Short mmCIF file of C-alpha atoms and ligand atoms in Angstrom, two decimals:
data_model
loop_
_atom_site.label_atom_id
_atom_site.label_comp_id
_atom_site.label_asym_id
_atom_site.label_seq_id
_atom_site.Cartn_x
_atom_site.Cartn_y
_atom_site.Cartn_z
CA UNK A 281 11.61 13.57 12.29
CA UNK A 282 8.91 11.34 11.04
CA UNK A 283 5.87 10.56 13.14
CA UNK A 284 3.05 8.02 12.97
CA UNK A 285 0.24 9.30 10.82
CA UNK A 286 -3.29 9.08 12.32
CA UNK A 287 -5.62 6.58 10.77
CA UNK A 288 -8.51 8.13 8.71
CA UNK A 289 -10.96 6.09 10.66
CA UNK A 290 -11.27 4.22 14.16
CA UNK A 291 -9.49 1.02 14.90
CA UNK A 292 -12.70 -0.98 14.74
CA UNK A 293 -13.87 0.68 11.35
CA UNK A 294 -12.69 -2.17 9.24
CA UNK A 295 -14.55 -4.93 11.25
CA UNK A 296 -15.43 -7.62 10.49
CA UNK A 297 -12.79 -7.84 7.81
CA UNK A 298 -9.83 -6.57 9.82
CA UNK A 299 -10.37 -6.85 13.54
CA UNK A 300 -9.69 -4.10 16.04
CA UNK A 301 -6.74 -5.71 17.71
CA UNK A 302 -4.93 -6.38 14.50
CA UNK A 303 -5.33 -2.81 13.54
CA UNK A 304 -4.18 -1.52 16.90
CA UNK A 305 -0.99 -3.76 16.91
CA UNK A 306 -0.21 -3.22 13.22
CA UNK A 307 -0.57 0.64 13.45
CA UNK A 308 0.79 1.47 16.92
CA UNK A 309 3.59 -1.18 17.10
CA UNK A 310 4.63 -2.40 13.67
CA UNK A 311 4.28 1.00 11.87
CA UNK A 312 5.69 2.92 14.79
CA UNK A 313 8.82 0.69 14.82
CA UNK A 314 9.52 1.50 11.09
CA UNK A 315 9.21 5.18 12.02
CA UNK A 316 11.51 4.90 15.07
CA UNK A 317 14.16 2.98 13.08
CA UNK A 318 13.96 5.44 10.21
CA UNK A 319 14.47 8.45 12.46
CA UNK A 320 17.37 6.68 14.20
CA UNK A 321 18.96 5.82 10.93
CA UNK A 322 18.63 9.22 9.44
CA UNK A 323 19.94 11.03 12.55
CA UNK A 324 23.48 10.50 11.21
CA UNK A 325 22.58 11.94 7.80
CA UNK A 326 21.40 15.54 8.39
CA UNK A 327 21.41 16.17 4.64
CA UNK A 328 18.72 13.63 4.00
CA UNK A 329 16.64 14.29 7.11
CA UNK A 330 14.38 16.96 5.61
CA UNK A 331 13.38 14.80 2.57
CA UNK A 332 9.97 13.19 2.37
CA UNK A 333 9.92 9.41 2.56
CA UNK A 334 8.63 9.53 -1.02
CA UNK A 335 11.72 11.57 -2.11
CA UNK A 336 13.99 9.17 -0.11
CA UNK A 337 12.63 6.11 -1.88
CA UNK A 338 12.50 7.74 -5.32
CA UNK A 339 16.28 8.82 -5.01
CA UNK A 340 17.18 5.49 -3.64
CA UNK A 341 19.99 4.73 -6.13
CA UNK A 342 21.85 7.91 -5.28
CA UNK A 343 21.76 7.60 -1.45
CA UNK A 344 24.96 6.85 0.65
CA UNK A 345 25.46 3.08 0.72
CA UNK A 346 25.14 2.91 4.54
CA UNK A 347 21.75 4.75 4.38
CA UNK A 348 20.21 2.52 1.77
CA UNK A 349 19.19 -0.40 4.08
CA UNK A 350 17.58 2.08 6.46
CA UNK A 351 15.58 3.67 3.64
CA UNK A 352 14.77 0.41 1.94
CA UNK A 353 13.52 -1.40 5.11
CA UNK A 354 12.23 1.29 7.45
CA UNK A 355 11.49 4.12 4.91
CA UNK A 356 9.73 1.54 2.77
CA UNK A 357 7.86 0.21 5.84
CA UNK A 358 6.74 3.77 6.69
CA UNK A 359 5.56 4.54 3.15
CA UNK A 360 3.93 1.26 2.54
CA UNK A 361 1.98 1.28 5.77
CA UNK A 362 0.91 4.94 5.29
CA UNK A 363 -0.53 4.05 1.89
CA UNK A 364 -2.18 0.81 3.28
CA UNK A 365 -4.15 2.71 5.84
CA UNK A 366 -5.37 5.29 3.37
CA UNK A 367 -6.71 2.98 0.68
CA UNK A 368 -9.05 1.14 3.09
CA UNK A 369 -12.44 2.09 4.46
CA UNK A 370 -15.52 0.50 5.90
CA UNK A 371 -17.59 -1.82 3.71
CA UNK A 372 -20.47 0.63 3.14
CA UNK A 373 -18.05 3.36 1.85
CA UNK A 374 -16.32 0.75 -0.40
CA UNK A 375 -19.48 0.16 -2.28
CA UNK A 376 -20.09 3.85 -2.66
CA UNK A 377 -16.46 4.60 -3.67
CA UNK A 378 -16.63 1.85 -6.33
CA UNK A 379 -19.71 3.44 -8.03
CA UNK A 380 -18.12 6.93 -7.82
CA UNK A 381 -14.65 6.23 -8.95
CA UNK A 382 -15.48 6.12 -12.64
CA UNK A 383 -11.96 6.87 -14.05
CA UNK A 384 -10.05 4.31 -12.16
CA UNK A 385 -12.80 1.70 -12.99
CA UNK A 386 -12.58 2.60 -16.58
CA UNK A 387 -8.91 2.27 -16.60
CA UNK A 388 -8.97 -1.21 -14.93
CA UNK A 389 -11.56 -2.35 -17.37
CA UNK A 390 -9.39 -1.22 -20.31
CA UNK A 391 -6.13 -2.59 -19.04
CA UNK A 392 -7.35 -5.93 -17.43
CA UNK A 393 -10.43 -6.46 -19.67
CA UNK A 394 -12.78 -6.23 -16.67
CA UNK A 395 -12.78 -5.31 -12.95
CA UNK A 396 -13.31 -9.04 -12.03
CA UNK A 397 -10.37 -10.03 -14.19
CA UNK A 398 -8.23 -7.50 -12.43
CA UNK A 399 -9.29 -8.80 -8.99
CA UNK A 400 -8.54 -12.25 -10.09
CA UNK A 401 -4.95 -11.50 -11.40
CA UNK A 402 -4.30 -9.33 -8.33
CA UNK A 403 -5.39 -12.08 -5.94
CA UNK A 404 -3.31 -14.64 -7.75
CA UNK A 405 -0.21 -12.47 -7.44
CA UNK A 406 -1.04 -11.75 -3.82
CA UNK A 407 -1.38 -15.50 -3.08
CA UNK A 408 1.90 -16.27 -4.85
CA UNK A 409 3.92 -13.71 -2.91
CA UNK A 410 6.12 -15.96 -0.95
CA UNK A 411 6.67 -14.86 2.74
CA UNK A 412 6.41 -11.31 3.63
CA UNK A 413 5.58 -8.66 1.11
CA UNK A 414 3.00 -6.76 -0.78
CA UNK A 415 1.00 -6.98 -3.97
CA UNK A 416 0.16 -3.77 -5.65
CA UNK A 417 -1.44 -1.97 -8.47
CA UNK A 418 1.13 0.57 -9.83
CA UNK A 419 1.62 3.22 -12.41
CA UNK A 420 4.65 4.44 -14.17
CA UNK A 421 5.39 7.83 -12.84
CA UNK A 422 7.08 9.44 -15.82
CA UNK A 423 4.07 11.58 -16.25
CA UNK A 424 2.65 13.14 -19.28
CA UNK A 425 -1.10 13.73 -18.32
CA UNK A 426 -2.51 11.67 -21.08
CA UNK A 427 -5.33 9.51 -19.87
CA UNK A 428 -4.96 6.70 -22.52
CA UNK A 429 -1.21 6.55 -21.96
CA UNK A 430 -1.86 6.37 -18.04
CA UNK A 431 -4.08 3.45 -18.53
CA UNK A 432 -1.32 1.59 -20.47
CA UNK A 433 0.97 2.23 -17.65
CA UNK A 434 -1.06 0.30 -15.02
CA UNK A 435 0.31 -3.07 -13.78
CA UNK A 436 0.25 -5.46 -10.99
CA UNK A 437 3.51 -5.79 -9.05
CA UNK A 438 4.72 -8.07 -6.24
CA UNK A 439 7.54 -6.92 -3.86
CA UNK A 440 9.27 -8.64 -1.02
CA UNK A 441 9.60 -7.36 2.57
CA UNK A 442 9.24 -3.50 2.57
CA UNK A 443 10.54 -2.77 -0.90
CA UNK A 444 8.69 0.10 -2.46
CA UNK A 445 7.85 0.50 -6.14
CA UNK A 446 9.02 4.10 -5.81
CA UNK A 447 12.54 2.69 -5.83
CA UNK A 448 11.89 1.60 -9.49
CA UNK A 449 10.16 4.89 -10.61
CA UNK A 450 6.70 3.38 -10.14
CA UNK A 451 3.84 4.84 -8.07
CA UNK A 452 1.74 2.53 -5.87
CA UNK A 453 -1.96 3.18 -6.26
CA UNK A 454 -3.20 0.19 -4.17
CA UNK A 455 -1.38 -2.44 -2.09
CA UNK A 456 -2.20 -5.19 0.25
CA UNK A 457 0.01 -6.14 3.13
CA UNK A 458 0.35 -10.00 2.98
CA UNK A 459 2.81 -10.22 5.98
CA UNK A 460 1.14 -12.48 8.62
CA UNK A 461 0.90 -9.63 11.14
CA UNK A 462 -1.68 -8.03 8.91
CA UNK A 463 -4.15 -10.88 9.15
CA UNK A 464 -3.04 -13.70 11.34
CA UNK A 465 -5.17 -13.16 14.41
CA UNK A 466 -8.31 -13.56 12.45
CA UNK A 467 -7.35 -15.56 9.34
CA UNK A 468 -4.31 -17.60 10.58
CA UNK A 469 -2.94 -19.40 7.54
CA UNK A 470 -5.89 -18.62 5.31
CA UNK A 471 -4.56 -15.90 3.23
CA UNK A 472 -7.06 -16.46 0.29
CA UNK A 473 -9.88 -15.63 2.73
CA UNK A 474 -8.09 -12.52 3.94
CA UNK A 475 -7.47 -11.28 0.38
CA UNK A 476 -11.04 -11.95 -0.68
CA UNK A 477 -12.53 -10.03 2.36
CA UNK A 478 -9.92 -7.22 1.84
CA UNK A 479 -11.42 -6.35 -1.48
CA UNK A 480 -14.63 -5.38 0.26
CA UNK A 481 -12.91 -2.66 2.31
CA UNK A 482 -10.85 -0.96 -0.51
CA UNK A 483 -11.37 2.82 -0.70
CA UNK A 484 -11.46 3.24 -4.50
CA UNK A 485 -11.77 7.03 -4.26
CA UNK A 486 -8.31 7.02 -2.72
CA UNK A 487 -7.04 4.64 -5.39
CA UNK A 488 -8.50 6.99 -8.03
CA UNK A 489 -6.92 9.97 -6.39
CA UNK A 490 -3.48 8.18 -6.61
CA UNK A 491 -4.24 7.24 -10.27
CA UNK A 492 -5.00 10.83 -11.28
CA UNK A 493 -2.15 12.53 -9.27
MN1 MN3 B 765 2.55 -4.67 7.91
#
């Protein structure tokens, strides 16, 4: 049985970028619903119940047909939100984490020419994501631990609904939820403002950890 992971900070920690009420609703209702539906869906498939959500998504193609929509929508929803909470922190920590995360910064500079160019490309992709979905920084997970090769394997990827890059053999390092429930209370239709502000609460240490894993 899956259960709702604790946030690594308080609900008000991301103020003023993400308001307390949005965080509470997003975590305790939206994320919880994905978990409940994933647990219900998996209850008829005892052979798969013990797998981690990462394993379920990585083995998506070989799952029983009837289980696929459950894993895609609700397993994806659980995995995506779990990552989303982790790669955020308060603004003071963001500044610190940016300075300390030398390896991911170097990789972004190499692949996208500069950090600012990466932010610009990522922002464009996040703005162009039609309807609900996510924009992410991903790496290919066929892993040989070669730093230069790893850098070549970084890319920006947009996905709809709760689709996970894990279904395509890619590992998400960073991702923004652009579904309206993630920002509507504070930003309404102003997605550009939300994305811009969101970059001031990214936990680059966590992104680097995902990059080096
Ligand atoms: Mn969401």
